[in-house]
Amino acid sequence: MIYGELEFQRLTYVRVSDVIGKQTQEEMRAIPIDTLANACIRGTKVHDYCTTYVKGLWLPDIEMEYAPYVEAFINWYEKHVFQTLYTNTRLYDDKSRFTGEFDMIVVLKESKEVAMIDLKTSANVSRSWPIQLAAYKHLCELNGYQVNTYINVHLKKTKSAVFDTVGDEKTMVSPPTVKSIEIRHEDLNPYWRIFTSALSCYDYFNRKEKI
């Protein structure tokens, strides 16, 4: 692939998650580093497996600790989704110089609405989720993607895994229990204002831009 000037510029754009992350560092500091690392690995693995499933590709054997998350998603997906239109697509705002990659855009079965689905595997709901979706909504509108509704599908652990420990060896004997919780966001406009404020702070402190 040969990059043009715009493609090179886009490599420098700040990601939506990084803009929001600047505002949620205090929340992250309260979580042990090992827990954060495991949550990051889990989120990446589960997202990859779920995306593989909706694309209709071969799904490999899934590790025991992640399988309940994927099963909860598949159950939700089969019940609510008629068709998947797009997955893992990165969009850009060349004026404000930020970028974001959404999980999937689908057509829902009952309402036939076009919906953006953003998967979450964290233990608790975060106040940052609708802010992230508001930024994605802006990117969709800017890039010609017509989406009617924006949904977080929270794959929430309701019962912890059971482990057997012998000496230094820790083996999972029973996986966690996970359920899917659908969170719809009807009005993202207030959250878009929050995102633009966070982006302005990012521009001022990190890009050293003048007011």
Coordinates of N, CA and C in Angstrom, one line a residue:
M1 N 0.8 -1.2 0.0 CA 0.0 0.0 0.0 C 0.9 1.2 0.0
I2 N 0.6 2.2 -0.8 CA 1.3 3.5 -0.9 C 0.5 4.5 -0.2
Y3 N 1.1 5.2 0.8 CA 0.4 6.2 1.6 C 0.5 7.5 0.9
G4 N -0.6 8.3 0.8 CA -0.6 9.7 0.4 C -0.4 10.6 1.6
E5 N -0.4 11.9 1.4 CA -0.2 12.8 2.4 C -1.3 12.7 3.5
L6 N -2.6 12.5 3.1 CA -3.7 12.4 4.0 C -3.5 11.1 4.9
E7 N -3.2 10.0 4.2 CA -3.0 8.8 5.0 C -1.9 8.9 6.0
F8 N -0.8 9.6 5.7 CA 0.2 9.8 6.7 C -0.3 10.7 7.8
Q9 N -1.0 11.7 7.5 CA -1.6 12.6 8.6 C -2.5 11.8 9.5
R10 N -3.3 10.9 8.9 CA -4.2 10.2 9.7 C -3.6 9.3 10.7
L11 N -2.3 8.9 10.4 CA -1.6 8.0 11.4 C -1.3 8.8 12.7
T12 N -1.4 10.1 12.7 CA -1.1 10.9 13.8 C -2.3 11.3 14.6
Y13 N -3.5 11.0 14.1 CA -4.7 11.4 14.8 C -4.9 10.7 16.1
V14 N -5.4 11.4 17.1 CA -5.7 10.8 18.4 C -6.9 9.9 18.3
R15 N -6.9 8.9 19.0 CA -8.0 7.9 19.0 C -9.1 8.4 20.0
V16 N -10.3 8.1 19.8 CA -11.4 8.4 20.7 C -11.1 7.9 22.1
S17 N -10.7 6.6 22.2 CA -10.4 6.0 23.5 C -9.3 6.8 24.2
D18 N -8.4 7.4 23.5 CA -7.3 8.1 24.2 C -7.8 9.4 24.7
V19 N -8.6 10.1 23.9 CA -9.2 11.4 24.4 C -10.0 11.1 25.7
I20 N -10.8 10.1 25.7 CA -11.6 9.8 26.9 C -10.8 9.3 28.0
G21 N -9.7 8.5 27.7 CA -8.8 8.0 28.7 C -8.2 9.0 29.5
K22 N -7.9 10.2 28.9 CA -7.3 11.3 29.7 C -8.2 11.7 30.8
Q23 N -9.5 11.5 30.7 CA -10.5 11.9 31.7 C -10.8 10.8 32.7
T24 N -10.4 9.6 32.4 CA -10.8 8.5 33.3 C -9.6 7.9 33.9
Q25 N -8.5 8.6 33.9 CA -7.3 8.0 34.6 C -7.4 7.8 36.1
E26 N -8.2 8.6 36.7 CA -8.4 8.5 38.2 C -9.2 7.2 38.4
E27 N -10.2 7.0 37.6 CA -11.0 5.7 37.7 C -10.1 4.5 37.6
M28 N -9.1 4.6 36.6 CA -8.3 3.4 36.3 C -7.3 3.2 37.5
R29 N -6.8 4.3 38.1 CA -5.8 4.2 39.2 C -6.3 3.3 40.3
A30 N -7.6 3.3 40.5 CA -8.2 2.6 41.6 C -8.3 1.1 41.4
I31 N -7.9 0.6 40.2 CA -8.0 -0.8 39.8 C -6.6 -1.3 39.8
P32 N -6.3 -2.5 40.5 CA -5.0 -3.1 40.5 C -4.5 -3.4 39.1
I33 N -3.2 -3.2 38.9 CA -2.6 -3.3 37.5 C -2.9 -4.7 36.9
D34 N -2.8 -5.7 37.7 CA -3.0 -7.1 37.2 C -4.5 -7.3 36.7
T35 N -5.4 -6.6 37.4 CA -6.8 -6.7 37.0 C -7.0 -6.0 35.7
L36 N -6.4 -4.8 35.6 CA -6.5 -4.0 34.3 C -5.9 -4.8 33.2
A37 N -4.8 -5.4 33.4 CA -4.1 -6.2 32.3 C -5.0 -7.4 31.9
N38 N -5.5 -8.1 32.8 CA -6.4 -9.2 32.5 C -7.7 -8.8 31.8
A39 N -8.2 -7.6 32.2 CA -9.4 -7.1 31.6 C -9.1 -6.7 30.1
C40 N -8.0 -6.1 29.9 CA -7.6 -5.7 28.6 C -7.5 -6.9 27.6
I41 N -6.8 -8.0 28.1 CA -6.6 -9.2 27.4 C -8.0 -9.8 27.1
R42 N -8.8 -9.9 28.1 CA -10.2 -10.5 27.9 C -11.0 -9.7 26.9
G43 N -11.0 -8.4 27.0 CA -11.7 -7.5 26.1 C -11.3 -7.8 24.6
T44 N -10.0 -7.8 24.4 CA -9.4 -8.0 23.0 C -9.8 -9.4 22.5
K45 N -9.7 -10.4 23.3 CA -10.0 -11.8 22.9 C -11.5 -11.9 22.6
V46 N -12.3 -11.5 23.5 CA -13.8 -11.6 23.3 C -14.2 -10.8 22.1
H47 N -13.7 -9.6 21.9 CA -14.1 -8.8 20.7 C -13.7 -9.6 19.4
D48 N -12.5 -10.2 19.4 CA -12.0 -10.9 18.2 C -12.9 -12.1 17.9
Y49 N -13.2 -12.8 19.0 CA -14.1 -14.0 18.8 C -15.5 -13.6 18.3
C50 N -16.1 -12.6 18.9 CA -17.4 -12.2 18.5 C -17.4 -11.6 17.1
T51 N -16.4 -10.9 16.7 CA -16.3 -10.4 15.3 C -16.2 -11.5 14.3
T52 N -15.4 -12.5 14.7 CA -15.2 -13.7 13.8 C -16.5 -14.4 13.6
Y53 N -17.3 -14.5 14.7 CA -18.6 -15.1 14.6 C -19.6 -14.4 13.7
V54 N -19.7 -13.1 13.8 CA -20.6 -12.3 13.0 C -20.2 -12.3 11.6
K55 N -18.9 -12.4 11.3 CA -18.5 -12.5 9.9 C -18.8 -13.9 9.2
G56 N -19.2 -14.8 10.1 CA -19.5 -16.1 9.5 C -18.2 -17.0 9.3
L57 N -17.1 -16.6 9.9 CA -15.9 -17.3 9.8 C -15.8 -18.4 10.8
W58 N -14.8 -19.3 10.5 CA -14.6 -20.4 11.4 C -14.1 -19.9 12.8
L59 N -14.8 -20.4 13.8 CA -14.5 -20.0 15.2 C -13.7 -21.1 15.9
P60 N -12.4 -20.7 16.3 CA -11.6 -21.8 16.9 C -12.0 -22.1 18.3
D61 N -11.4 -23.1 18.9 CA -11.7 -23.5 20.3 C -11.4 -22.2 21.2
I62 N -12.4 -21.9 22.0 CA -12.2 -20.7 22.8 C -11.8 -21.1 24.3
E63 N -10.9 -20.4 24.8 CA -10.4 -20.7 26.2 C -11.6 -20.6 27.1
M64 N -11.5 -21.5 28.2 CA -12.6 -21.6 29.1 C -13.1 -20.3 29.7
E65 N -12.1 -19.5 30.1 CA -12.4 -18.2 30.8 C -13.1 -17.2 29.9
Y66 N -13.0 -17.4 28.6 CA -13.6 -16.4 27.6 C -14.9 -17.0 27.0
A67 N -15.1 -18.3 27.0 CA -16.2 -18.9 26.3 C -17.6 -18.4 26.8
P68 N -17.8 -18.2 28.1 CA -19.1 -17.7 28.5 C -19.4 -16.3 28.0
Y69 N -18.4 -15.5 27.8 CA -18.6 -14.1 27.3 C -19.1 -14.2 25.8
V70 N -18.4 -15.1 25.1 CA -18.7 -15.3 23.6 C -20.1 -15.9 23.5
E71 N -20.4 -16.9 24.3 CA -21.7 -17.5 24.3 C -22.8 -16.5 24.6
A72 N -22.6 -15.7 25.6 CA -23.6 -14.7 25.9 C -23.9 -13.7 24.8
F73 N -22.8 -13.3 24.1 CA -22.9 -12.5 22.9 C -23.7 -13.2 21.8
I74 N -23.3 -14.4 21.5 CA -24.0 -15.2 20.4 C -25.4 -15.3 20.7
N75 N -25.8 -15.6 21.9 CA -27.2 -15.7 22.3 C -28.0 -14.4 22.0
W76 N -27.3 -13.3 22.4 CA -27.9 -12.0 22.2 C -28.0 -11.7 20.7
Y77 N -27.0 -12.0 19.9 CA -26.9 -11.7 18.5 C -28.0 -12.5 17.7
E78 N -28.1 -13.8 18.0 CA -29.0 -14.6 17.3 C -30.5 -14.2 17.6
K79 N -30.7 -13.7 18.8 CA -32.1 -13.2 19.1 C -32.4 -11.9 18.5
H80 N -31.5 -11.0 18.4 CA -31.8 -9.6 18.0 C -31.3 -9.1 16.6
V81 N -30.3 -9.8 16.0 CA -29.7 -9.3 14.8 C -30.2 -10.0 13.6
F82 N -30.6 -9.2 12.6 CA -31.1 -9.8 11.3 C -29.9 -9.9 10.3
Q83 N -29.0 -8.9 10.3 CA -27.9 -8.9 9.4 C -26.8 -8.0 9.9
T84 N -25.5 -8.4 9.6 CA -24.4 -7.5 10.0 C -24.0 -6.8 8.7
L85 N -23.8 -5.5 8.8 CA -23.4 -4.7 7.6 C -21.9 -4.4 7.6
Y86 N -21.4 -4.0 8.8 CA -20.0 -3.7 8.8 C -19.4 -4.1 10.2
T87 N -18.1 -4.4 10.2 CA -17.4 -4.8 11.4 C -16.0 -4.1 11.4
N88 N -15.6 -3.7 12.6 CA -14.2 -3.2 12.8 C -13.8 -2.2 11.8
T89 N -14.5 -1.1 11.6 CA -14.2 -0.1 10.6 C -13.7 1.1 11.3
R90 N -12.5 1.6 10.8 CA -12.0 2.8 11.4 C -12.4 4.0 10.5
L91 N -12.9 5.1 11.2 CA -13.4 6.3 10.6 C -12.5 7.5 11.1
Y92 N -12.5 8.6 10.3 CA -11.7 9.7 10.6 C -12.5 11.0 10.5
D93 N -12.1 12.0 11.4 CA -12.5 13.3 11.2 C -11.2 14.1 10.9
D94 N -11.1 14.5 9.7 CA -9.9 15.2 9.2 C -9.8 16.6 9.7
K95 N -10.9 17.2 10.1 CA -10.8 18.6 10.6 C -10.4 18.6 12.0
S96 N -11.0 17.8 12.8 CA -10.7 17.8 14.3 C -9.6 16.8 14.6
R97 N -9.2 16.0 13.6 CA -8.0 15.1 13.7 C -8.2 14.1 14.8
F98 N -9.3 13.4 14.8 CA -9.4 12.2 15.7 C -10.0 11.0 14.9
T99 N -9.9 9.9 15.4 CA -10.3 8.7 14.8 C -10.9 7.7 15.7
G100 N -11.7 6.8 15.2 CA -12.3 5.8 16.1 C -12.7 4.5 15.2
E101 N -12.6 3.4 15.9 CA -13.0 2.1 15.2 C -14.2 1.5 15.9
F102 N -15.3 1.4 15.2 CA -16.5 0.7 15.9 C -16.4 -0.8 15.7
D103 N -17.2 -1.5 16.6 CA -17.2 -2.9 16.6 C -18.0 -3.5 15.4
M104 N -19.3 -3.0 15.3 CA -20.1 -3.5 14.3 C -21.4 -2.7 14.1
I105 N -21.9 -2.6 12.9 CA -23.1 -2.0 12.5 C -24.0 -3.1 12.0
V106 N -25.2 -3.3 12.5 CA -26.1 -4.4 12.2 C -27.5 -3.8 11.9
V107 N -28.3 -4.7 11.3 CA -29.8 -4.5 11.2 C -30.5 -5.3 12.2
L108 N -31.3 -4.7 13.1 CA -32.0 -5.4 14.1 C -33.2 -6.1 13.5
K109 N -33.6 -7.3 14.1 CA -34.7 -8.1 13.6 C -36.0 -7.5 13.7
E110 N -36.4 -7.1 14.9 CA -37.8 -6.6 15.1 C -38.1 -5.3 14.5
S111 N -37.2 -4.3 14.8 CA -37.5 -2.9 14.4 C -36.9 -2.6 13.0
K112 N -36.0 -3.5 12.5 CA -35.3 -3.2 11.2 C -34.5 -2.0 11.2
E113 N -34.2 -1.5 12.4 CA -33.3 -0.3 12.6 C -31.8 -0.7 12.3
V114 N -31.1 0.2 11.8 CA -29.6 0.1 11.7 C -29.0 0.5 13.0
A115 N -28.3 -0.4 13.6 CA -27.7 -0.1 14.9 C -26.2 -0.3 15.0
M116 N -25.6 0.6 15.7 CA -24.2 0.4 16.0 C -24.1 -0.4 17.3
I117 N -23.3 -1.5 17.4 CA -23.2 -2.3 18.6 C -21.7 -2.1 19.1
D118 N -21.6 -1.7 20.3 CA -20.3 -1.6 20.9 C -20.3 -2.6 22.1
L119 N -19.4 -3.5 22.0 CA -19.3 -4.6 23.1 C -18.4 -4.1 24.2
K120 N -18.9 -4.5 25.4 CA -18.1 -4.2 26.6 C -18.1 -5.5 27.5
T121 N -16.9 -5.7 28.1 CA -16.7 -6.9 28.9 C -16.3 -6.6 30.3
S122 N -16.3 -5.3 30.7 CA -15.8 -4.9 32.0 C -16.8 -5.3 33.1
A123 N -16.3 -5.2 34.3 CA -17.2 -5.7 35.4 C -18.4 -4.7 35.6
N124 N -18.1 -3.4 35.4 CA -19.1 -2.4 35.7 C -19.4 -1.5 34.5
V125 N -20.5 -0.9 34.5 CA -20.8 0.1 33.5 C -20.0 1.4 33.7
S126 N -19.4 2.0 32.7 CA -18.6 3.2 32.8 C -19.3 4.4 32.2
R127 N -19.1 5.5 32.9 CA -19.7 6.7 32.4 C -19.2 7.2 31.1
S128 N -18.1 6.6 30.7 CA -17.4 7.0 29.4 C -18.1 6.3 28.2
W129 N -18.9 5.3 28.4 CA -19.5 4.5 27.2 C -20.3 5.4 26.3
P130 N -21.3 6.2 26.8 CA -22.0 7.0 25.9 C -21.2 8.1 25.2
I131 N -20.1 8.6 25.9 CA -19.3 9.6 25.3 C -18.6 9.0 24.1
Q132 N -18.1 7.8 24.2 CA -17.4 7.1 23.1 C -18.4 6.9 22.0
L133 N -19.6 6.5 22.3 CA -20.6 6.3 21.2 C -21.0 7.6 20.5
A134 N -21.0 8.7 21.3 CA -21.3 10.0 20.7 C -20.3 10.4 19.7
A135 N -19.0 10.1 20.0 CA -17.9 10.4 19.1 C -18.1 9.5 17.8
Y136 N -18.4 8.2 18.0 CA -18.6 7.3 16.9 C -19.8 7.8 16.0
K137 N -20.8 8.3 16.7 CA -22.0 8.8 15.9 C -21.6 9.9 15.0
H138 N -20.8 10.9 15.6 CA -20.3 12.0 14.8 C -19.5 11.5 13.6
L139 N -18.6 10.5 13.8 CA -17.8 9.9 12.7 C -18.6 9.2 11.7
C140 N -19.7 8.5 12.1 CA -20.6 7.9 11.1 C -21.3 8.9 10.3
E141 N -21.8 10.0 10.9 CA -22.5 11.0 10.1 C -21.5 11.7 9.2
L142 N -20.3 11.9 9.6 CA -19.3 12.6 8.8 C -18.9 11.8 7.6
N143 N -18.9 10.5 7.8 CA -18.4 9.6 6.7 C -19.5 8.8 6.0
G144 N -20.8 9.3 6.1 CA -21.8 8.8 5.3 C -22.4 7.4 5.8
Y145 N -22.2 7.0 7.0 CA -22.9 5.8 7.6 C -24.2 6.2 8.2
Q146 N -25.3 5.6 7.8 CA -26.6 6.0 8.3 C -26.9 5.0 9.4
V147 N -27.0 5.5 10.7 CA -27.2 4.6 11.8 C -28.4 5.2 12.6
N148 N -29.3 4.4 13.0 CA -30.5 4.8 13.7 C -30.4 4.8 15.2
T149 N -29.7 3.9 15.7 CA -29.6 3.7 17.2 C -28.2 3.2 17.6
Y150 N -27.8 3.5 18.8 CA -26.5 3.2 19.3 C -26.6 2.4 20.6
I151 N -26.0 1.2 20.6 CA -26.2 0.3 21.7 C -24.9 -0.3 22.3
N152 N -24.8 -0.3 23.6 CA -23.8 -1.0 24.2 C -24.3 -2.4 24.6
V153 N -23.6 -3.5 24.2 CA -24.0 -4.8 24.7 C -22.9 -5.1 25.8
H154 N -23.4 -5.1 27.0 CA -22.5 -5.3 28.2 C -22.5 -6.8 28.5
L155 N -21.4 -7.5 28.3 CA -21.2 -8.9 28.6 C -20.7 -9.0 30.0
K156 N -21.6 -9.1 30.9 CA -21.3 -8.9 32.4 C -21.2 -10.2 33.1
K157 N -20.1 -10.3 33.8 CA -19.9 -11.5 34.6 C -20.8 -11.4 35.9
T158 N -21.6 -12.4 36.1 CA -22.5 -12.4 37.2 C -22.1 -13.4 38.3
K159 N -21.2 -14.3 38.0 CA -20.6 -15.3 38.9 C -19.2 -15.6 38.5
S160 N -18.3 -15.5 39.5 CA -16.8 -15.6 39.2 C -16.5 -17.1 38.9
A161 N -15.4 -17.3 38.2 CA -14.9 -18.6 38.0 C -14.4 -19.3 39.2
V162 N -14.4 -20.6 39.2 CA -13.9 -21.3 40.4 C -12.6 -22.0 40.0
F163 N -11.6 -21.8 40.9 CA -10.2 -22.3 40.6 C -9.8 -23.3 41.7
D164 N -9.0 -24.2 41.3 CA -8.4 -25.2 42.2 C -6.9 -24.9 42.2
T165 N -6.4 -24.7 43.4 CA -5.0 -24.3 43.6 C -4.2 -25.4 44.3
V166 N -3.2 -25.9 43.6 CA -2.3 -26.9 44.2 C -0.8 -26.4 44.1
G167 N -0.3 -26.0 45.2 CA 1.0 -25.4 45.2 C 1.0 -24.1 44.5
D168 N 1.8 -23.9 43.5 CA 1.8 -22.6 42.7 C 0.9 -22.7 41.5
E169 N 0.3 -23.9 41.3 CA -0.5 -24.0 40.1 C -2.0 -23.7 40.4
K170 N -2.6 -22.9 39.5 CA -4.0 -22.4 39.7 C -4.7 -22.9 38.4
T171 N -5.7 -23.7 38.6 CA -6.4 -24.3 37.5 C -7.9 -23.9 37.6
M172 N -8.5 -23.4 36.5 CA -9.9 -23.1 36.4 C -10.7 -24.4 36.3
V173 N -11.6 -24.7 37.3 CA -12.4 -25.9 37.2 C -13.9 -25.6 36.8
S174 N -14.3 -24.3 37.0 CA -15.6 -23.9 36.5 C -15.5 -22.5 36.0
P175 N -16.0 -22.2 34.8 CA -15.9 -20.9 34.2 C -16.8 -19.9 34.8
P176 N -16.7 -18.6 34.6 CA -17.6 -17.6 35.1 C -19.0 -17.7 34.4
T177 N -20.0 -17.2 35.1 CA -21.3 -17.1 34.5 C -21.4 -15.6 33.9
V178 N -21.9 -15.5 32.7 CA -22.0 -14.2 32.0 C -23.3 -14.0 31.4
K179 N -23.9 -12.8 31.5 CA -25.1 -12.5 30.8 C -25.0 -11.2 30.0
S180 N -25.8 -11.1 28.9 CA -25.7 -9.9 28.1 C -26.8 -8.9 28.6
I181 N -26.4 -7.6 28.6 CA -27.3 -6.6 29.0 C -27.2 -5.5 27.9
E182 N -28.3 -5.2 27.4 CA -28.4 -4.2 26.3 C -28.7 -2.8 26.8
I183 N -27.8 -1.9 26.5 CA -28.0 -0.5 27.0 C -28.1 0.4 25.8
R184 N -29.3 0.9 25.6 CA -29.6 1.8 24.4 C -29.4 3.3 24.8
H185 N -28.9 4.0 23.9 CA -28.6 5.5 24.2 C -29.4 6.3 23.2
E186 N -30.5 6.9 23.7 CA -31.5 7.5 22.8 C -31.0 8.9 22.4
D187 N -30.4 9.6 23.3 CA -29.9 11.0 23.0 C -28.4 11.1 23.3
L188 N -27.6 11.2 22.3 CA -26.2 11.2 22.6 C -25.6 12.7 22.5
N189 N -26.5 13.6 22.2 CA -26.0 15.0 22.0 C -25.3 15.6 23.2
P190 N -25.8 15.4 24.5 CA -25.1 15.9 25.6 C -23.7 15.3 25.8
Y191 N -23.6 14.0 25.4 CA -22.3 13.3 25.5 C -21.3 13.8 24.4
W192 N -21.9 14.2 23.3 CA -21.0 14.7 22.2 C -20.4 16.1 22.7
R193 N -21.2 16.8 23.4 CA -20.6 18.1 24.0 C -19.5 17.8 25.0
I194 N -19.6 16.7 25.7 CA -18.6 16.4 26.7 C -17.3 15.9 25.9
F195 N -17.5 15.1 24.9 CA -16.4 14.7 24.1 C -15.6 15.9 23.5
T196 N -16.4 16.8 22.9 CA -15.7 17.9 22.2 C -14.9 18.8 23.3
S197 N -15.5 18.9 24.5 CA -14.7 19.6 25.5 C -13.4 18.8 25.9
A198 N -13.6 17.5 26.0 CA -12.4 16.7 26.3 C -11.3 16.8 25.2
L199 N -11.8 16.8 23.9 CA -10.9 16.9 22.8 C -10.2 18.3 22.8
S200 N -10.9 19.3 23.2 CA -10.3 20.7 23.2 C -9.2 20.7 24.3
C201 N -9.5 20.0 25.4 CA -8.5 19.9 26.5 C -7.2 19.1 26.0
Y202 N -7.5 18.1 25.2 CA -6.4 17.3 24.6 C -5.6 18.1 23.7
D203 N -6.3 18.9 22.8 CA -5.6 19.7 21.9 C -4.7 20.8 22.6
Y204 N -5.2 21.3 23.7 CA -4.5 22.4 24.4 C -3.3 21.8 25.1
F205 N -3.4 20.7 25.8 CA -2.4 20.2 26.6 C -1.4 19.3 25.9
N206 N -1.9 18.5 24.9 CA -1.1 17.5 24.3 C -0.6 18.0 22.9
R207 N -1.4 18.7 22.2 CA -1.0 19.2 20.9 C -0.5 20.6 20.9
K208 N -0.6 21.2 22.1 CA 0.0 22.5 22.4 C -0.6 23.6 21.5
E209 N -1.9 23.4 21.2 CA -2.6 24.4 20.3 C -3.0 25.6 21.1
K210 N -3.0 26.7 20.4 CA -3.5 28.0 21.0 C -5.0 28.0 21.0
I211 N -5.5 28.8 22.0 CA -6.9 29.0 22.1 C -7.4 29.9 21.0

